[in-house]
Tab-separated table of C-alpha atoms in Angstrom:
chain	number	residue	atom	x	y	z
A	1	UNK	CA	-22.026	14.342	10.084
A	2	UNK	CA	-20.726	13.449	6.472
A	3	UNK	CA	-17.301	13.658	7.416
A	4	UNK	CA	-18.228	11.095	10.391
A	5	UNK	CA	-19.415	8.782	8.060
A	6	UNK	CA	-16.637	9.255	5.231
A	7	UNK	CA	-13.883	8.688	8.315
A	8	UNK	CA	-15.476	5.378	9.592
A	9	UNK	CA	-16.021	4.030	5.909
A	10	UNK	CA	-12.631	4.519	4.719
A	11	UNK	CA	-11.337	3.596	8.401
A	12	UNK	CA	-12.934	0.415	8.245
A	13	UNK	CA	-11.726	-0.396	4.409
A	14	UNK	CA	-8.285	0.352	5.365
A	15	UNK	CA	-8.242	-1.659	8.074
A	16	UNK	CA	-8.866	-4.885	6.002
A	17	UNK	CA	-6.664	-4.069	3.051
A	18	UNK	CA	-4.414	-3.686	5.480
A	19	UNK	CA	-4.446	-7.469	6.699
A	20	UNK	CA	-4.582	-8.550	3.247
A	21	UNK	CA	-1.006	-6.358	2.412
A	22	UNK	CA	0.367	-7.768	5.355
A	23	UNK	CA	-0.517	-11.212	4.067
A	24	UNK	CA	0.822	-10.428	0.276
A	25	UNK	CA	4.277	-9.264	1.599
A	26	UNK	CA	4.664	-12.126	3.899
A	27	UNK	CA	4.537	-14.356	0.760
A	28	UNK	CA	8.559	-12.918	0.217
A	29	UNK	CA	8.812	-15.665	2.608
A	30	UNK	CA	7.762	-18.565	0.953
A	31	UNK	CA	9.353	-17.628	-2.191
A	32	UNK	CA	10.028	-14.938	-4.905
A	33	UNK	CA	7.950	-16.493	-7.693
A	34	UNK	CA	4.697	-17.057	-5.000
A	35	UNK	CA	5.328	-12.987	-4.487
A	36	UNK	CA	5.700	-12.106	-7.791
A	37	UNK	CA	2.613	-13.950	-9.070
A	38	UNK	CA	0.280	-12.461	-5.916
A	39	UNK	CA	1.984	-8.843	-6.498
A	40	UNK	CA	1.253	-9.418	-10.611
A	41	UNK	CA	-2.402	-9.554	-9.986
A	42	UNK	CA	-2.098	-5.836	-8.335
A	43	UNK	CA	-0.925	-4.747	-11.829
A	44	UNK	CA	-3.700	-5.658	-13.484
A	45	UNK	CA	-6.831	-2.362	-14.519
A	46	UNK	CA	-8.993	-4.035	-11.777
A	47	UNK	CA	-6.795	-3.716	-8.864
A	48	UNK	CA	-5.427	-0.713	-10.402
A	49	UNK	CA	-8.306	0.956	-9.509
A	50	UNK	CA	-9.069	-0.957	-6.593
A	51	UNK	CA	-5.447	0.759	-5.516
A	52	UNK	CA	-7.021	3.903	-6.708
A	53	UNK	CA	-9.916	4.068	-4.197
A	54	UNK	CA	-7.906	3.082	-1.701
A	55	UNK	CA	-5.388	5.867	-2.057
A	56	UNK	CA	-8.277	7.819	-2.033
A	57	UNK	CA	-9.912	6.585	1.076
A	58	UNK	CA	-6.387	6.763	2.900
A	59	UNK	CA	-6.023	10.246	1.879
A	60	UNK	CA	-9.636	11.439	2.952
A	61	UNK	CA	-9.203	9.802	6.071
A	62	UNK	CA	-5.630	11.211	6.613
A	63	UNK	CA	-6.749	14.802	5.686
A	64	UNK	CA	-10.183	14.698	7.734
A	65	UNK	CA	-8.104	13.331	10.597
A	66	UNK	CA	-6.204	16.325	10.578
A	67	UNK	CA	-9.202	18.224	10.511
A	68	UNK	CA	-10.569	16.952	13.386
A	69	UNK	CA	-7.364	16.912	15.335
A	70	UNK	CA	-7.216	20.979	14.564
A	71	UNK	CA	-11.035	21.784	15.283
A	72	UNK	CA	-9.977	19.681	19.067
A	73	UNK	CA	-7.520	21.862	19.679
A	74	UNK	CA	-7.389	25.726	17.919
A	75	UNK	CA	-10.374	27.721	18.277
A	76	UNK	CA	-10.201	29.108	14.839
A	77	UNK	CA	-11.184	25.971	12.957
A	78	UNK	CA	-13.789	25.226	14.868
A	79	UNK	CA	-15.073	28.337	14.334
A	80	UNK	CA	-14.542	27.874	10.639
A	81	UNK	CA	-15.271	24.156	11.198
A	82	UNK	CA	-17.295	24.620	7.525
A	83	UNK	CA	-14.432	25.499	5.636
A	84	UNK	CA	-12.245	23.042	7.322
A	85	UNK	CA	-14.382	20.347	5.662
A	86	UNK	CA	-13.951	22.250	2.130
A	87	UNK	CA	-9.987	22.713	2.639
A	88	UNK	CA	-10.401	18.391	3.170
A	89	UNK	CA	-12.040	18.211	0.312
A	90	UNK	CA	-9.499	20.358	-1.797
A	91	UNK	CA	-6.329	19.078	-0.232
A	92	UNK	CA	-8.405	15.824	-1.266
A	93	UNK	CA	-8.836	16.543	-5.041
A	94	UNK	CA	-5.532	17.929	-5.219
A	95	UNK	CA	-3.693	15.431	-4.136
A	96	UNK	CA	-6.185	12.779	-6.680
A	97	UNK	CA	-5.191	15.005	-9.343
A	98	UNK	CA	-0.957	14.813	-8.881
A	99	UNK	CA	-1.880	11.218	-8.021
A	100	UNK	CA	-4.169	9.789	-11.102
A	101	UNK	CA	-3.015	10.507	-14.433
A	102	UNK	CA	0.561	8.518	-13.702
A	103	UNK	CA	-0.661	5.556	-11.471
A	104	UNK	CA	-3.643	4.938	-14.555
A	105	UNK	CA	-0.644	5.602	-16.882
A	106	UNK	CA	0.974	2.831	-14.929
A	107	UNK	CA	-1.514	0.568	-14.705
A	108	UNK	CA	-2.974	0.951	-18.501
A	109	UNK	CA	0.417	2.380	-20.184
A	110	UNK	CA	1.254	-2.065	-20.109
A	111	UNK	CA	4.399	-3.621	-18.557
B	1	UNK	CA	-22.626	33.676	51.356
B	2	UNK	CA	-25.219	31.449	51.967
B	3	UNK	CA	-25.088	27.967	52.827
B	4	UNK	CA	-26.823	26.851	49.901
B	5	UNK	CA	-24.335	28.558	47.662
B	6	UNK	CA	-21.486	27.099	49.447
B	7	UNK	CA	-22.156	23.643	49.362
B	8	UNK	CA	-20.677	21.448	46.767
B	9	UNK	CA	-23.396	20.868	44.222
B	10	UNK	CA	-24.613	17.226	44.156
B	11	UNK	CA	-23.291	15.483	40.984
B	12	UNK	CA	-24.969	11.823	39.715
B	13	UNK	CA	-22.237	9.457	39.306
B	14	UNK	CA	-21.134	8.434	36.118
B	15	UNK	CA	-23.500	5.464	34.586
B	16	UNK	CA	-21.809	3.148	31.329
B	17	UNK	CA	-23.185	4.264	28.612
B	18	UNK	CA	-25.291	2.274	26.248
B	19	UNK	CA	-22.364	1.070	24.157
B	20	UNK	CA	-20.536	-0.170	26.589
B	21	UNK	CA	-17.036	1.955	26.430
B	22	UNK	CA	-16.295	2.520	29.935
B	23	UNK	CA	-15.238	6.158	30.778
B	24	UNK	CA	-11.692	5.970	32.665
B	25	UNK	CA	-7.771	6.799	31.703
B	26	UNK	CA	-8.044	3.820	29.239
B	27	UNK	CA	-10.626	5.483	26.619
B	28	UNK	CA	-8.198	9.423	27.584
B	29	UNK	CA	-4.795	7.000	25.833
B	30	UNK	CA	-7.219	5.715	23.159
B	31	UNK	CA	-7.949	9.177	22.292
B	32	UNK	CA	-4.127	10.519	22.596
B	33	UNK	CA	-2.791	8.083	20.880
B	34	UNK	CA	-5.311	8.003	18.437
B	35	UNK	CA	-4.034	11.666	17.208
B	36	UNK	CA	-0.615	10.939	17.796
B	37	UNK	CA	-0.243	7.595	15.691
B	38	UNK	CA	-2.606	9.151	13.142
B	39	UNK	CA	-0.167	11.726	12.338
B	40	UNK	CA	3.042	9.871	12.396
B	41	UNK	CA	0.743	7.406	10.094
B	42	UNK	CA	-0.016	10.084	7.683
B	43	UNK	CA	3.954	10.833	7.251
B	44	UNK	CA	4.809	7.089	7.263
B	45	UNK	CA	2.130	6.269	5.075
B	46	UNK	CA	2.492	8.650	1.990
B	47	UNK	CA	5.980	8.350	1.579
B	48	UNK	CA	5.153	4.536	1.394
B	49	UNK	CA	2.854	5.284	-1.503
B	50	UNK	CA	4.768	7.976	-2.695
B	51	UNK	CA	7.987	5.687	-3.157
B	52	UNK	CA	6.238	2.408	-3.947
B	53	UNK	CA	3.632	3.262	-6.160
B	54	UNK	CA	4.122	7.124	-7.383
B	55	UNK	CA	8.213	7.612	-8.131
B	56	UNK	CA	10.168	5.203	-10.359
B	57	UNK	CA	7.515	2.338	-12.709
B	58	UNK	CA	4.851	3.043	-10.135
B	59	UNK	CA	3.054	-0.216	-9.094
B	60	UNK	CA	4.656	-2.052	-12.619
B	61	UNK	CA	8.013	-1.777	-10.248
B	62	UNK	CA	6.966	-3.558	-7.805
B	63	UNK	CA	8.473	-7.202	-7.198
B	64	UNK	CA	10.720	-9.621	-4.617
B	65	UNK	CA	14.048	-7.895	-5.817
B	66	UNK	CA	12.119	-4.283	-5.256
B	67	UNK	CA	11.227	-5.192	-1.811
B	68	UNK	CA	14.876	-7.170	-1.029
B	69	UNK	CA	16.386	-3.953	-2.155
B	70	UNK	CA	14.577	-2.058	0.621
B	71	UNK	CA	15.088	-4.070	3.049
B	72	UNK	CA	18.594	-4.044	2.379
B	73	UNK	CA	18.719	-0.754	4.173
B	74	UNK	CA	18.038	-0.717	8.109
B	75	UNK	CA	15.523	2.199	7.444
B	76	UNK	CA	12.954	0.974	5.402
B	77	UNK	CA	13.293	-2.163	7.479
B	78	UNK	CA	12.363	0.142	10.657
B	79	UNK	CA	9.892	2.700	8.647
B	80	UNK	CA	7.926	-0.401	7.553
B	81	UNK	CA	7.776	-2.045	11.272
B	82	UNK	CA	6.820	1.351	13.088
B	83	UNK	CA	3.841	1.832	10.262
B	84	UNK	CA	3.136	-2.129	10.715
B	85	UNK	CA	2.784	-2.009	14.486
B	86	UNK	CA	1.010	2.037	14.765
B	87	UNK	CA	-1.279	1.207	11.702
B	88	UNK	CA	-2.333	-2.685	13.039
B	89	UNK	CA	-3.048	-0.879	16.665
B	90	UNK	CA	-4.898	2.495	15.196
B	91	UNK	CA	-6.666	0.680	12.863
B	92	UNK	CA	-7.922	-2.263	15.948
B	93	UNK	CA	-8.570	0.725	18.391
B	94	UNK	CA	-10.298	2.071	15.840
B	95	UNK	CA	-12.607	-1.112	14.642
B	96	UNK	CA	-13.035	-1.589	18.866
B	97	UNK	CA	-15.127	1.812	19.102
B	98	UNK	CA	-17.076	0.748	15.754
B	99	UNK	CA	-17.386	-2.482	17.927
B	100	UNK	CA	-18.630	-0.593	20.833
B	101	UNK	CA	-20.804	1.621	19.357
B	102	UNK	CA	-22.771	-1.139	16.579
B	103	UNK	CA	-22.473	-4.555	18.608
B	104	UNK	CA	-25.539	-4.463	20.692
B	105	UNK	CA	-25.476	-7.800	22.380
B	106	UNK	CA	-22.763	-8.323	25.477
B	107	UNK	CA	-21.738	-11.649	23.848
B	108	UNK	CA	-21.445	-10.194	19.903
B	109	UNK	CA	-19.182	-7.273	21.948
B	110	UNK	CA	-16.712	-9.895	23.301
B	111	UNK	CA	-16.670	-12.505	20.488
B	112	UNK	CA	-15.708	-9.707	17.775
B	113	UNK	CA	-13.347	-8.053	20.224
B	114	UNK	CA	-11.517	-11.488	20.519
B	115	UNK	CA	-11.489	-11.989	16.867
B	116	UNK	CA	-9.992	-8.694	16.317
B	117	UNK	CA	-7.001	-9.202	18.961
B	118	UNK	CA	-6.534	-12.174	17.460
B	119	UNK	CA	-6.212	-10.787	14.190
B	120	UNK	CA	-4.311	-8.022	15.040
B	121	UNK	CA	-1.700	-9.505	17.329
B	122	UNK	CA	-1.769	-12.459	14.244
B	123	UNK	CA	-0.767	-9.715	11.575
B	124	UNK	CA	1.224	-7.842	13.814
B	125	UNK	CA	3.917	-11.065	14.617
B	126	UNK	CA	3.570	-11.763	10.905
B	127	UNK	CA	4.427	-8.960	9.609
B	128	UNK	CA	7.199	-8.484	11.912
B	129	UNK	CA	8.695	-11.826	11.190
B	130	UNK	CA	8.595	-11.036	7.739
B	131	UNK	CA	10.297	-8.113	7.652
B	132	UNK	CA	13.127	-9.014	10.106
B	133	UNK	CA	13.866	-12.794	9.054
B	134	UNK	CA	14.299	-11.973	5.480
B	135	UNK	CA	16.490	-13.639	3.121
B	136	UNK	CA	16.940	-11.619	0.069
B	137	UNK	CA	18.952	-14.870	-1.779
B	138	UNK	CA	17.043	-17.868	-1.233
B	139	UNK	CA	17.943	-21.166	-2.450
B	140	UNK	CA	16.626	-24.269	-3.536
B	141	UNK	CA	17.198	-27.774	-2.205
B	142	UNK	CA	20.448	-27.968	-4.727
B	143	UNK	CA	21.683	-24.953	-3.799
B	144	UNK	CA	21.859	-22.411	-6.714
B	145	UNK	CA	19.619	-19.494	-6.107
B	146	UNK	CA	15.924	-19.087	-6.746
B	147	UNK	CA	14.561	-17.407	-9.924
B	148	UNK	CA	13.666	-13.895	-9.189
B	149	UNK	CA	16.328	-12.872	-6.648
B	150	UNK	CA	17.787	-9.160	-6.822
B	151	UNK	CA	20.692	-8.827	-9.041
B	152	UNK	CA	22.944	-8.205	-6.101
B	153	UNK	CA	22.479	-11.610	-4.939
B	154	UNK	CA	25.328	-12.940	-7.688
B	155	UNK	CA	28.000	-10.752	-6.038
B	156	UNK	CA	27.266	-12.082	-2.446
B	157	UNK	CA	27.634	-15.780	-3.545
């Protein structure tokens, strides 16, 4: 039920950052400077962490929809659907863990 | 055997349900491709991040000569259309069944289902344009190239 919820959420915030990216790379069109201004403001500790949660959110919903894809289709996870949902959350915190220290180093180390 | 046993048990035809998806081959492709996409996506996707935001400066990398070097190669031109198109039409299938299953009203159903193919085919040509009609070296109206170009520019001139 959780997991329902987490996968529409994150589906659904994707989904719009995902117009808005399209829209900030089709600024290399108009010119380099208009990019490079737009693309500055994703440097900055507020959409660094904006870009945090949504690495996040991509990878929950990445992981969980492998989840559900393998308690569809192999008998053993759904049997073990429970621990499925704790090897999301691992893979999850794993991955947040390789992830954070260097993109916050990034983002708060200046340049 | 009886005749009762061998008779074809009576089954109620199929009603809509409440939220309006309709239950045919359409909603079986949905789901397929729903899976399929999603895992292509998930490849696609992290080695996006992982090479845009994780390797090299991270996000501080990130500017026009980053993106014109990318797109200098045929692959990342192709890798970034093939995530554009999968992850515009995943993510719209997937906003139609939120669509379905929140919109109560008929009317609500069709105007937000219009205003999401709109959007989507609108990102979708975008994005596609984008990536396939661009000029790494622009110029301005006198000719010499804009500020900001890759490096590599110089050596084409």
């Amino acid at each position: 039920m959780w997991m329902w919820v987490v996968h529409r959420t994150t589906g659904v915030a994707i989904f719009f950052f995902l117009v808005v990216h399209v829209l900030d790379t089709a600024l290399v069109r108009v010119s380099p400077e208009a990019y490079n201004d737009v693309i500055g403001t994703y440097k900055t500790p507020i959409y660094g962490i904006v870009e945090a949660g949504l690495v996040a959110a991509i990878a929950l919903h990445a992981f969980n929809g492998i989840r559900i894809i393998l308690v569809d289709t192999w008998p053993w996870a759904l049997k073990h659907q429970r621990l499925m949902v704790w090897i999301v959350w691992g893979l999850f915190a794993l991955l947040m863990i390789g992830f954070l220290p260097r993109h916050l180093s990034h983002v708060f180390g200046g340049a | 055997m009886t005749t009762a046993e061998s008779k074809a048990p009576e089954v109620e035809p199929l009603r809509p349900i409440r939220s309006g998806r309709s239950r045919n081959h359409a909603e079986q492709w949905s789901w397929l491709f729903m899976r399929g996409s999603g895992v292509l996506l998930l490849v696609l996707i992290f080695t996006h991040l992982f090479i845009n935001l994780f390797s090299g400066d991270g996000v501080n990398q990130i500017d026009f000569a980053f993106v014109a070097g990318k797109w200098a190669s045929p692959l990342w031109q192709i890798w970034d259309f093939v995530m554009l198109v999968l992850a515009m039409i995943h993510g719209g299938n997937g906003m139609r069944l939120l669509i379905n299953d929140y919109a109560r009203r008929t009317w609500m159903r069709k105007t937000l289902k219009t205003l999401l193919a709109v959007c989507v085919t609108t990102i979708v040509v975008l994005g596609s344009l984008v990536i396939f009609t661009f000029d790494p070296c622009p110029l301005d109206a006198s000719g010499d190239l804009l500020p900001g170009v890759p490096t590599f520019c110089e050596d084409v001139r």
